[in-house]
Amino acid sequence: MSEIHNVLLKLAEPSDSALLAEAALAAGDGLYEHLLAQATRGIEARTAVATAIAASDEGLCWRNAILAESPDGAVQGAAIAYPAGDYRLTPLIAQAADPAAQADLAPLFAVAPPTDSFYLHAIWTDPAARGRGVGALLLDAVIALGRDQGFHRTSLHVWRDNPAAMALYHSRGFVALATID
């Protein structure tokens, strides 16, 4: 991995909601598309998720996001993290989500993160920036942000078919607590 240079971290703003939706969709690997496929009636999942991110005050919300940018302002990556007690579908997504799709994903939502942890909802690196340490920089920032808020541990869900993410988490001391089929 080559070293990253001149990557700036900044807190997200409301205008970043569409970008954060792209990050959440990429990290979710089809989760939101599945939840919203029947319910959005012509509205794309990215639009529904961006609207939810812009409107929410907790959990999946622009207020809980960090962006990694190059000096010219190009977004290199993003992370969304918050107190695990806020782990749930945002009201807008829950209202729009197909009940059958919610039932399909019940095993995932049943394995809630420990409420005394800081929850990493999504982390995403732009494909052009992958392999340069942007993900590690964002993960370290999330862990530090959680500690600043009084959380001594960070939790997350990760798809088992994402070896790059799993390697990153293992490199920072994360261990699997449960496996969901």
mmCIF file with all atom_site columns, C-alpha atoms in Angstrom:
data_model
loop_
_atom_site.group_PDB
_atom_site.id
_atom_site.type_symbol
_atom_site.label_atom_id
_atom_site.label_alt_id
_atom_site.label_comp_id
_atom_site.label_asym_id
_atom_site.label_entity_id
_atom_site.label_seq_id
_atom_site.pdbx_PDB_ins_code
_atom_site.Cartn_x
_atom_site.Cartn_y
_atom_site.Cartn_z
_atom_site.occupancy
_atom_site.B_iso_or_equiv
_atom_site.pdbx_formal_charge
_atom_site.auth_seq_id
_atom_site.auth_comp_id
_atom_site.auth_asym_id
_atom_site.auth_atom_id
_atom_site.pdbx_PDB_model_num
ATOM 1   C CA . MET A 1 1   ? 0.000   0.000   0.000  1.00 0.00 ? 1   MET A CA 1
ATOM 2   C CA . SER A 1 2   ? 1.386   3.377   -0.901 1.00 0.00 ? 2   SER A CA 1
ATOM 3   C CA . GLU A 1 3   ? 1.158   6.113   1.677  1.00 0.00 ? 3   GLU A CA 1
ATOM 4   C CA . ILE A 1 4   ? -1.584  8.696   1.444  1.00 0.00 ? 4   ILE A CA 1
ATOM 5   C CA . HIS A 1 5   ? -0.595  12.299  1.003  1.00 0.00 ? 5   HIS A CA 1
ATOM 6   C CA . ASN A 1 6   ? -2.612  15.442  1.550  1.00 0.00 ? 6   ASN A CA 1
ATOM 7   C CA . VAL A 1 7   ? -5.903  13.788  2.473  1.00 0.00 ? 7   VAL A CA 1
ATOM 8   C CA . LEU A 1 8   ? -8.037  16.090  4.569  1.00 0.00 ? 8   LEU A CA 1
ATOM 9   C CA . LEU A 1 9   ? -10.749 14.855  6.910  1.00 0.00 ? 9   LEU A CA 1
ATOM 10  C CA . LYS A 1 10  ? -13.822 17.001  7.415  1.00 0.00 ? 10  LYS A CA 1
ATOM 11  C CA . LEU A 1 11  ? -17.251 16.641  8.935  1.00 0.00 ? 11  LEU A CA 1
ATOM 12  C CA . ALA A 1 12  ? -20.049 16.254  6.420  1.00 0.00 ? 12  ALA A CA 1
ATOM 13  C CA . GLU A 1 13  ? -22.608 18.939  5.649  1.00 0.00 ? 13  GLU A CA 1
ATOM 14  C CA . PRO A 1 14  ? -26.251 18.604  4.548  1.00 0.00 ? 14  PRO A CA 1
ATOM 15  C CA . SER A 1 15  ? -25.171 19.125  0.923  1.00 0.00 ? 15  SER A CA 1
ATOM 16  C CA . ASP A 1 16  ? -23.120 15.896  1.195  1.00 0.00 ? 16  ASP A CA 1
ATOM 17  C CA . SER A 1 17  ? -26.238 13.720  1.632  1.00 0.00 ? 17  SER A CA 1
ATOM 18  C CA . ALA A 1 18  ? -26.242 12.401  -1.963 1.00 0.00 ? 18  ALA A CA 1
ATOM 19  C CA . LEU A 1 19  ? -22.576 11.417  -1.719 1.00 0.00 ? 19  LEU A CA 1
ATOM 20  C CA . LEU A 1 20  ? -23.195 9.773   1.664  1.00 0.00 ? 20  LEU A CA 1
ATOM 21  C CA . ALA A 1 21  ? -26.078 7.834   0.139  1.00 0.00 ? 21  ALA A CA 1
ATOM 22  C CA . GLU A 1 22  ? -23.684 6.509   -2.515 1.00 0.00 ? 22  GLU A CA 1
ATOM 23  C CA . ALA A 1 23  ? -21.300 5.462   0.270  1.00 0.00 ? 23  ALA A CA 1
ATOM 24  C CA . ALA A 1 24  ? -24.085 3.742   2.229  1.00 0.00 ? 24  ALA A CA 1
ATOM 25  C CA . LEU A 1 25  ? -25.331 1.977   -0.909 1.00 0.00 ? 25  LEU A CA 1
ATOM 26  C CA . ALA A 1 26  ? -21.830 0.783   -1.793 1.00 0.00 ? 26  ALA A CA 1
ATOM 27  C CA . ALA A 1 27  ? -21.140 -0.433  1.745  1.00 0.00 ? 27  ALA A CA 1
ATOM 28  C CA . GLY A 1 28  ? -24.581 -2.040  1.966  1.00 0.00 ? 28  GLY A CA 1
ATOM 29  C CA . ASP A 1 29  ? -23.907 -4.066  -1.194 1.00 0.00 ? 29  ASP A CA 1
ATOM 30  C CA . GLY A 1 30  ? -27.556 -4.250  -2.236 1.00 0.00 ? 30  GLY A CA 1
ATOM 31  C CA . LEU A 1 31  ? -29.191 -4.024  1.191  1.00 0.00 ? 31  LEU A CA 1
ATOM 32  C CA . TYR A 1 32  ? -30.953 -0.703  0.595  1.00 0.00 ? 32  TYR A CA 1
ATOM 33  C CA . GLU A 1 33  ? -31.875 -1.571  -2.967 1.00 0.00 ? 33  GLU A CA 1
ATOM 34  C CA . HIS A 1 34  ? -33.500 -4.772  -1.669 1.00 0.00 ? 34  HIS A CA 1
ATOM 35  C CA . LEU A 1 35  ? -35.341 -2.956  1.113  1.00 0.00 ? 35  LEU A CA 1
ATOM 36  C CA . LEU A 1 36  ? -36.640 -0.245  -1.179 1.00 0.00 ? 36  LEU A CA 1
ATOM 37  C CA . ALA A 1 37  ? -37.160 -2.065  -4.505 1.00 0.00 ? 37  ALA A CA 1
ATOM 38  C CA . GLN A 1 38  ? -40.915 -2.522  -4.134 1.00 0.00 ? 38  GLN A CA 1
ATOM 39  C CA . ALA A 1 39  ? -41.671 0.516   -2.036 1.00 0.00 ? 39  ALA A CA 1
ATOM 40  C CA . THR A 1 40  ? -40.141 3.431   -3.882 1.00 0.00 ? 40  THR A CA 1
ATOM 41  C CA . ARG A 1 41  ? -42.436 3.346   -6.937 1.00 0.00 ? 41  ARG A CA 1
ATOM 42  C CA . GLY A 1 42  ? -39.958 4.724   -9.427 1.00 0.00 ? 42  GLY A CA 1
ATOM 43  C CA . ILE A 1 43  ? -37.737 6.563   -6.963 1.00 0.00 ? 43  ILE A CA 1
ATOM 44  C CA . GLU A 1 44  ? -34.208 5.196   -7.021 1.00 0.00 ? 44  GLU A CA 1
ATOM 45  C CA . ALA A 1 45  ? -32.806 3.780   -3.787 1.00 0.00 ? 45  ALA A CA 1
ATOM 46  C CA . ARG A 1 46  ? -30.012 6.378   -3.844 1.00 0.00 ? 46  ARG A CA 1
ATOM 47  C CA . THR A 1 47  ? -32.577 9.192   -3.865 1.00 0.00 ? 47  THR A CA 1
ATOM 48  C CA . ALA A 1 48  ? -34.548 7.631   -1.012 1.00 0.00 ? 48  ALA A CA 1
ATOM 49  C CA . VAL A 1 49  ? -31.408 7.037   1.072  1.00 0.00 ? 49  VAL A CA 1
ATOM 50  C CA . ALA A 1 50  ? -30.087 10.565  0.358  1.00 0.00 ? 50  ALA A CA 1
ATOM 51  C CA . THR A 1 51  ? -33.418 12.012  1.461  1.00 0.00 ? 51  THR A CA 1
ATOM 52  C CA . ALA A 1 52  ? -33.309 9.933   4.648  1.00 0.00 ? 52  ALA A CA 1
ATOM 53  C CA . ILE A 1 53  ? -29.713 11.001  5.380  1.00 0.00 ? 53  ILE A CA 1
ATOM 54  C CA . ALA A 1 54  ? -30.625 14.654  4.870  1.00 0.00 ? 54  ALA A CA 1
ATOM 55  C CA . ALA A 1 55  ? -33.756 14.435  7.063  1.00 0.00 ? 55  ALA A CA 1
ATOM 56  C CA . SER A 1 56  ? -32.560 12.262  9.948  1.00 0.00 ? 56  SER A CA 1
ATOM 57  C CA . ASP A 1 57  ? -31.255 13.680  13.215 1.00 0.00 ? 57  ASP A CA 1
ATOM 58  C CA . GLU A 1 58  ? -29.658 10.439  14.459 1.00 0.00 ? 58  GLU A CA 1
ATOM 59  C CA . GLY A 1 59  ? -28.067 7.266   13.169 1.00 0.00 ? 59  GLY A CA 1
ATOM 60  C CA . LEU A 1 60  ? -27.790 7.296   9.391  1.00 0.00 ? 60  LEU A CA 1
ATOM 61  C CA . CYS A 1 61  ? -27.464 11.066  9.114  1.00 0.00 ? 61  CYS A CA 1
ATOM 62  C CA . TRP A 1 62  ? -25.097 13.585  7.522  1.00 0.00 ? 62  TRP A CA 1
ATOM 63  C CA . ARG A 1 63  ? -24.280 14.857  11.043 1.00 0.00 ? 63  ARG A CA 1
ATOM 64  C CA . ASN A 1 64  ? -22.596 11.504  11.764 1.00 0.00 ? 64  ASN A CA 1
ATOM 65  C CA . ALA A 1 65  ? -20.340 11.415  8.724  1.00 0.00 ? 65  ALA A CA 1
ATOM 66  C CA . ILE A 1 66  ? -16.708 12.162  7.966  1.00 0.00 ? 66  ILE A CA 1
ATOM 67  C CA . LEU A 1 67  ? -15.345 12.814  4.476  1.00 0.00 ? 67  LEU A CA 1
ATOM 68  C CA . ALA A 1 68  ? -11.806 12.295  3.228  1.00 0.00 ? 68  ALA A CA 1
ATOM 69  C CA . GLU A 1 69  ? -10.932 14.817  0.526  1.00 0.00 ? 69  GLU A CA 1
ATOM 70  C CA . SER A 1 70  ? -7.945  15.614  -1.617 1.00 0.00 ? 70  SER A CA 1
ATOM 71  C CA . PRO A 1 71  ? -6.689  19.233  -1.503 1.00 0.00 ? 71  PRO A CA 1
ATOM 72  C CA . ASP A 1 72  ? -8.718  20.004  -4.639 1.00 0.00 ? 72  ASP A CA 1
ATOM 73  C CA . GLY A 1 73  ? -11.925 18.947  -2.854 1.00 0.00 ? 73  GLY A CA 1
ATOM 74  C CA . ALA A 1 74  ? -12.365 15.579  -4.578 1.00 0.00 ? 74  ALA A CA 1
ATOM 75  C CA . VAL A 1 75  ? -13.930 13.096  -2.185 1.00 0.00 ? 75  VAL A CA 1
ATOM 76  C CA . GLN A 1 76  ? -11.660 10.117  -1.590 1.00 0.00 ? 76  GLN A CA 1
ATOM 77  C CA . GLY A 1 77  ? -13.921 8.335   0.904  1.00 0.00 ? 77  GLY A CA 1
ATOM 78  C CA . ALA A 1 78  ? -16.574 8.632   3.570  1.00 0.00 ? 78  ALA A CA 1
ATOM 79  C CA . ALA A 1 79  ? -17.589 7.030   6.839  1.00 0.00 ? 79  ALA A CA 1
ATOM 80  C CA . ILE A 1 80  ? -20.839 7.182   8.778  1.00 0.00 ? 80  ILE A CA 1
ATOM 81  C CA . ALA A 1 81  ? -20.699 6.271   12.473 1.00 0.00 ? 81  ALA A CA 1
ATOM 82  C CA . TYR A 1 82  ? -22.790 6.939   15.560 1.00 0.00 ? 82  TYR A CA 1
ATOM 83  C CA . PRO A 1 83  ? -23.631 5.637   19.043 1.00 0.00 ? 83  PRO A CA 1
ATOM 84  C CA . ALA A 1 84  ? -24.883 2.055   18.678 1.00 0.00 ? 84  ALA A CA 1
ATOM 85  C CA . GLY A 1 85  ? -28.005 2.929   20.645 1.00 0.00 ? 85  GLY A CA 1
ATOM 86  C CA . ASP A 1 86  ? -29.157 4.718   17.459 1.00 0.00 ? 86  ASP A CA 1
ATOM 87  C CA . TYR A 1 87  ? -28.845 1.521   15.368 1.00 0.00 ? 87  TYR A CA 1
ATOM 88  C CA . ARG A 1 88  ? -32.108 1.129   13.431 1.00 0.00 ? 88  ARG A CA 1
ATOM 89  C CA . LEU A 1 89  ? -33.554 2.010   10.081 1.00 0.00 ? 89  LEU A CA 1
ATOM 90  C CA . THR A 1 90  ? -34.217 5.712   9.768  1.00 0.00 ? 90  THR A CA 1
ATOM 91  C CA . PRO A 1 91  ? -37.948 6.425   9.930  1.00 0.00 ? 91  PRO A CA 1
ATOM 92  C CA . LEU A 1 92  ? -38.137 7.399   6.244  1.00 0.00 ? 92  LEU A CA 1
ATOM 93  C CA . ILE A 1 93  ? -36.494 4.160   5.115  1.00 0.00 ? 93  ILE A CA 1
ATOM 94  C CA . ALA A 1 94  ? -38.487 2.046   7.568  1.00 0.00 ? 94  ALA A CA 1
ATOM 95  C CA . GLN A 1 95  ? -41.754 3.565   6.290  1.00 0.00 ? 95  GLN A CA 1
ATOM 96  C CA . ALA A 1 96  ? -40.807 3.045   2.635  1.00 0.00 ? 96  ALA A CA 1
ATOM 97  C CA . ALA A 1 97  ? -39.230 -0.402  3.012  1.00 0.00 ? 97  ALA A CA 1
ATOM 98  C CA . ASP A 1 98  ? -41.043 -3.436  1.686  1.00 0.00 ? 98  ASP A CA 1
ATOM 99  C CA . PRO A 1 99  ? -42.258 -5.581  4.634  1.00 0.00 ? 99  PRO A CA 1
ATOM 100 C CA . ALA A 1 100 ? -41.142 -8.792  2.895  1.00 0.00 ? 100 ALA A CA 1
ATOM 101 C CA . ALA A 1 101 ? -37.664 -7.337  2.359  1.00 0.00 ? 101 ALA A CA 1
ATOM 102 C CA . GLN A 1 102 ? -37.538 -6.279  6.007  1.00 0.00 ? 102 GLN A CA 1
ATOM 103 C CA . ALA A 1 103 ? -38.404 -9.861  6.956  1.00 0.00 ? 103 ALA A CA 1
ATOM 104 C CA . ASP A 1 104 ? -35.594 -11.132 4.693  1.00 0.00 ? 104 ASP A CA 1
ATOM 105 C CA . LEU A 1 105 ? -33.126 -8.931  6.572  1.00 0.00 ? 105 LEU A CA 1
ATOM 106 C CA . ALA A 1 106 ? -34.477 -9.601  10.074 1.00 0.00 ? 106 ALA A CA 1
ATOM 107 C CA . PRO A 1 107 ? -31.462 -11.791 10.983 1.00 0.00 ? 107 PRO A CA 1
ATOM 108 C CA . LEU A 1 108 ? -29.126 -8.852  10.277 1.00 0.00 ? 108 LEU A CA 1
ATOM 109 C CA . PHE A 1 109 ? -31.151 -6.389  12.319 1.00 0.00 ? 109 PHE A CA 1
ATOM 110 C CA . ALA A 1 110 ? -31.556 -8.937  15.134 1.00 0.00 ? 110 ALA A CA 1
ATOM 111 C CA . VAL A 1 111 ? -27.774 -8.869  15.696 1.00 0.00 ? 111 VAL A CA 1
ATOM 112 C CA . ALA A 1 112 ? -27.654 -5.343  17.011 1.00 0.00 ? 112 ALA A CA 1
ATOM 113 C CA . PRO A 1 113 ? -24.285 -3.859  17.956 1.00 0.00 ? 113 PRO A CA 1
ATOM 114 C CA . PRO A 1 114 ? -23.482 -3.589  21.662 1.00 0.00 ? 114 PRO A CA 1
ATOM 115 C CA . THR A 1 115 ? -25.250 -0.470  22.908 1.00 0.00 ? 115 THR A CA 1
ATOM 116 C CA . ASP A 1 116 ? -22.133 0.685   24.734 1.00 0.00 ? 116 ASP A CA 1
ATOM 117 C CA . SER A 1 117 ? -20.194 0.871   21.455 1.00 0.00 ? 117 SER A CA 1
ATOM 118 C CA . PHE A 1 118 ? -19.741 3.392   18.669 1.00 0.00 ? 118 PHE A CA 1
ATOM 119 C CA . TYR A 1 119 ? -21.225 1.849   15.507 1.00 0.00 ? 119 TYR A CA 1
ATOM 120 C CA . LEU A 1 120 ? -19.570 2.149   12.093 1.00 0.00 ? 120 LEU A CA 1
ATOM 121 C CA . HIS A 1 121 ? -22.573 2.117   9.760  1.00 0.00 ? 121 HIS A CA 1
ATOM 122 C CA . ALA A 1 122 ? -20.665 2.496   6.508  1.00 0.00 ? 122 ALA A CA 1
ATOM 123 C CA . ILE A 1 123 ? -17.186 3.145   5.245  1.00 0.00 ? 123 ILE A CA 1
ATOM 124 C CA . TRP A 1 124 ? -16.443 3.677   1.582  1.00 0.00 ? 124 TRP A CA 1
ATOM 125 C CA . THR A 1 125 ? -13.393 4.572   -0.478 1.00 0.00 ? 125 THR A CA 1
ATOM 126 C CA . ASP A 1 126 ? -13.601 5.913   -4.008 1.00 0.00 ? 126 ASP A CA 1
ATOM 127 C CA . PRO A 1 127 ? -12.332 3.190   -6.363 1.00 0.00 ? 127 PRO A CA 1
ATOM 128 C CA . ALA A 1 128 ? -9.574  5.501   -7.640 1.00 0.00 ? 128 ALA A CA 1
ATOM 129 C CA . ALA A 1 129 ? -8.293  5.980   -4.067 1.00 0.00 ? 129 ALA A CA 1
ATOM 130 C CA . ARG A 1 130 ? -8.376  2.348   -2.940 1.00 0.00 ? 130 ARG A CA 1
ATOM 131 C CA . GLY A 1 131 ? -5.183  0.764   -1.691 1.00 0.00 ? 131 GLY A CA 1
ATOM 132 C CA . ARG A 1 132 ? -3.724  4.102   -0.580 1.00 0.00 ? 132 ARG A CA 1
ATOM 133 C CA . GLY A 1 133 ? -4.760  4.075   3.086  1.00 0.00 ? 133 GLY A CA 1
ATOM 134 C CA . VAL A 1 134 ? -7.873  6.244   2.871  1.00 0.00 ? 134 VAL A CA 1
ATOM 135 C CA . GLY A 1 135 ? -10.053 3.539   4.445  1.00 0.00 ? 135 GLY A CA 1
ATOM 136 C CA . ALA A 1 136 ? -7.590  3.095   7.304  1.00 0.00 ? 136 ALA A CA 1
ATOM 137 C CA . LEU A 1 137 ? -7.474  6.863   7.855  1.00 0.00 ? 137 LEU A CA 1
ATOM 138 C CA . LEU A 1 138 ? -11.278 7.020   8.000  1.00 0.00 ? 138 LEU A CA 1
ATOM 139 C CA . LEU A 1 139 ? -11.507 3.991   10.304 1.00 0.00 ? 139 LEU A CA 1
ATOM 140 C CA . ASP A 1 140 ? -8.943  5.506   12.678 1.00 0.00 ? 140 ASP A CA 1
ATOM 141 C CA . ALA A 1 141 ? -10.913 8.777   12.640 1.00 0.00 ? 141 ALA A CA 1
ATOM 142 C CA . VAL A 1 142 ? -14.143 6.937   13.476 1.00 0.00 ? 142 VAL A CA 1
ATOM 143 C CA . ILE A 1 143 ? -12.476 5.112   16.371 1.00 0.00 ? 143 ILE A CA 1
ATOM 144 C CA . ALA A 1 144 ? -11.053 8.410   17.676 1.00 0.00 ? 144 ALA A CA 1
ATOM 145 C CA . LEU A 1 145 ? -14.420 10.149  17.293 1.00 0.00 ? 145 LEU A CA 1
ATOM 146 C CA . GLY A 1 146 ? -16.078 7.358   19.271 1.00 0.00 ? 146 GLY A CA 1
ATOM 147 C CA . ARG A 1 147 ? -13.490 7.668   22.021 1.00 0.00 ? 147 ARG A CA 1
ATOM 148 C CA . ASP A 1 148 ? -14.009 11.445  22.084 1.00 0.00 ? 148 ASP A CA 1
ATOM 149 C CA . GLN A 1 149 ? -17.709 10.719  22.692 1.00 0.00 ? 149 GLN A CA 1
ATOM 150 C CA . GLY A 1 150 ? -16.914 8.336   25.553 1.00 0.00 ? 150 GLY A CA 1
ATOM 151 C CA . PHE A 1 151 ? -17.092 5.000   23.733 1.00 0.00 ? 151 PHE A CA 1
ATOM 152 C CA . HIS A 1 152 ? -14.279 2.556   24.456 1.00 0.00 ? 152 HIS A CA 1
ATOM 153 C CA . ARG A 1 153 ? -15.105 0.229   21.591 1.00 0.00 ? 153 ARG A CA 1
ATOM 154 C CA . THR A 1 154 ? -16.333 0.399   18.023 1.00 0.00 ? 154 THR A CA 1
ATOM 155 C CA . SER A 1 155 ? -18.622 -2.145  16.387 1.00 0.00 ? 155 SER A CA 1
ATOM 156 C CA . LEU A 1 156 ? -19.732 -2.832  12.818 1.00 0.00 ? 156 LEU A CA 1
ATOM 157 C CA . HIS A 1 157 ? -21.255 -5.337  10.455 1.00 0.00 ? 157 HIS A CA 1
ATOM 158 C CA . VAL A 1 158 ? -19.211 -6.537  7.482  1.00 0.00 ? 158 VAL A CA 1
ATOM 159 C CA . TRP A 1 159 ? -20.111 -8.799  4.583  1.00 0.00 ? 159 TRP A CA 1
ATOM 160 C CA . ARG A 1 160 ? -18.047 -11.945 4.757  1.00 0.00 ? 160 ARG A CA 1
ATOM 161 C CA . ASP A 1 161 ? -17.366 -11.746 0.998  1.00 0.00 ? 161 ASP A CA 1
ATOM 162 C CA . ASN A 1 162 ? -15.479 -8.446  1.463  1.00 0.00 ? 162 ASN A CA 1
ATOM 163 C CA . PRO A 1 163 ? -11.941 -9.596  2.274  1.00 0.00 ? 163 PRO A CA 1
ATOM 164 C CA . ALA A 1 164 ? -10.409 -6.123  1.877  1.00 0.00 ? 164 ALA A CA 1
ATOM 165 C CA . ALA A 1 165 ? -12.711 -4.676  4.528  1.00 0.00 ? 165 ALA A CA 1
ATOM 166 C CA . MET A 1 166 ? -12.214 -7.663  6.808  1.00 0.00 ? 166 MET A CA 1
ATOM 167 C CA . ALA A 1 167 ? -8.426  -7.291  6.530  1.00 0.00 ? 167 ALA A CA 1
ATOM 168 C CA . LEU A 1 168 ? -8.690  -3.591  7.415  1.00 0.00 ? 168 LEU A CA 1
ATOM 169 C CA . TYR A 1 169 ? -10.834 -4.308  10.474 1.00 0.00 ? 169 TYR A CA 1
ATOM 170 C CA . HIS A 1 170 ? -8.578  -7.151  11.621 1.00 0.00 ? 170 HIS A CA 1
ATOM 171 C CA . SER A 1 171 ? -5.555  -4.848  11.256 1.00 0.00 ? 171 SER A CA 1
ATOM 172 C CA . ARG A 1 172 ? -7.188  -2.534  13.810 1.00 0.00 ? 172 ARG A CA 1
ATOM 173 C CA . GLY A 1 173 ? -7.969  -5.333  16.282 1.00 0.00 ? 173 GLY A CA 1
ATOM 174 C CA . PHE A 1 174 ? -11.588 -6.043  15.410 1.00 0.00 ? 174 PHE A CA 1
ATOM 175 C CA . VAL A 1 175 ? -12.822 -9.580  16.077 1.00 0.00 ? 175 VAL A CA 1
ATOM 176 C CA . ALA A 1 176 ? -15.968 -11.358 14.911 1.00 0.00 ? 176 ALA A CA 1
ATOM 177 C CA . LEU A 1 177 ? -18.619 -11.628 17.619 1.00 0.00 ? 177 LEU A CA 1
ATOM 178 C CA . ALA A 1 178 ? -21.289 -13.291 15.498 1.00 0.00 ? 178 ALA A CA 1
ATOM 179 C CA . THR A 1 179 ? -21.893 -14.651 12.021 1.00 0.00 ? 179 THR A CA 1
ATOM 180 C CA . ILE A 1 180 ? -25.180 -14.248 10.201 1.00 0.00 ? 180 ILE A CA 1
ATOM 181 C CA . ASP A 1 181 ? -26.160 -16.613 7.399  1.00 0.00 ? 181 ASP A CA 1
#
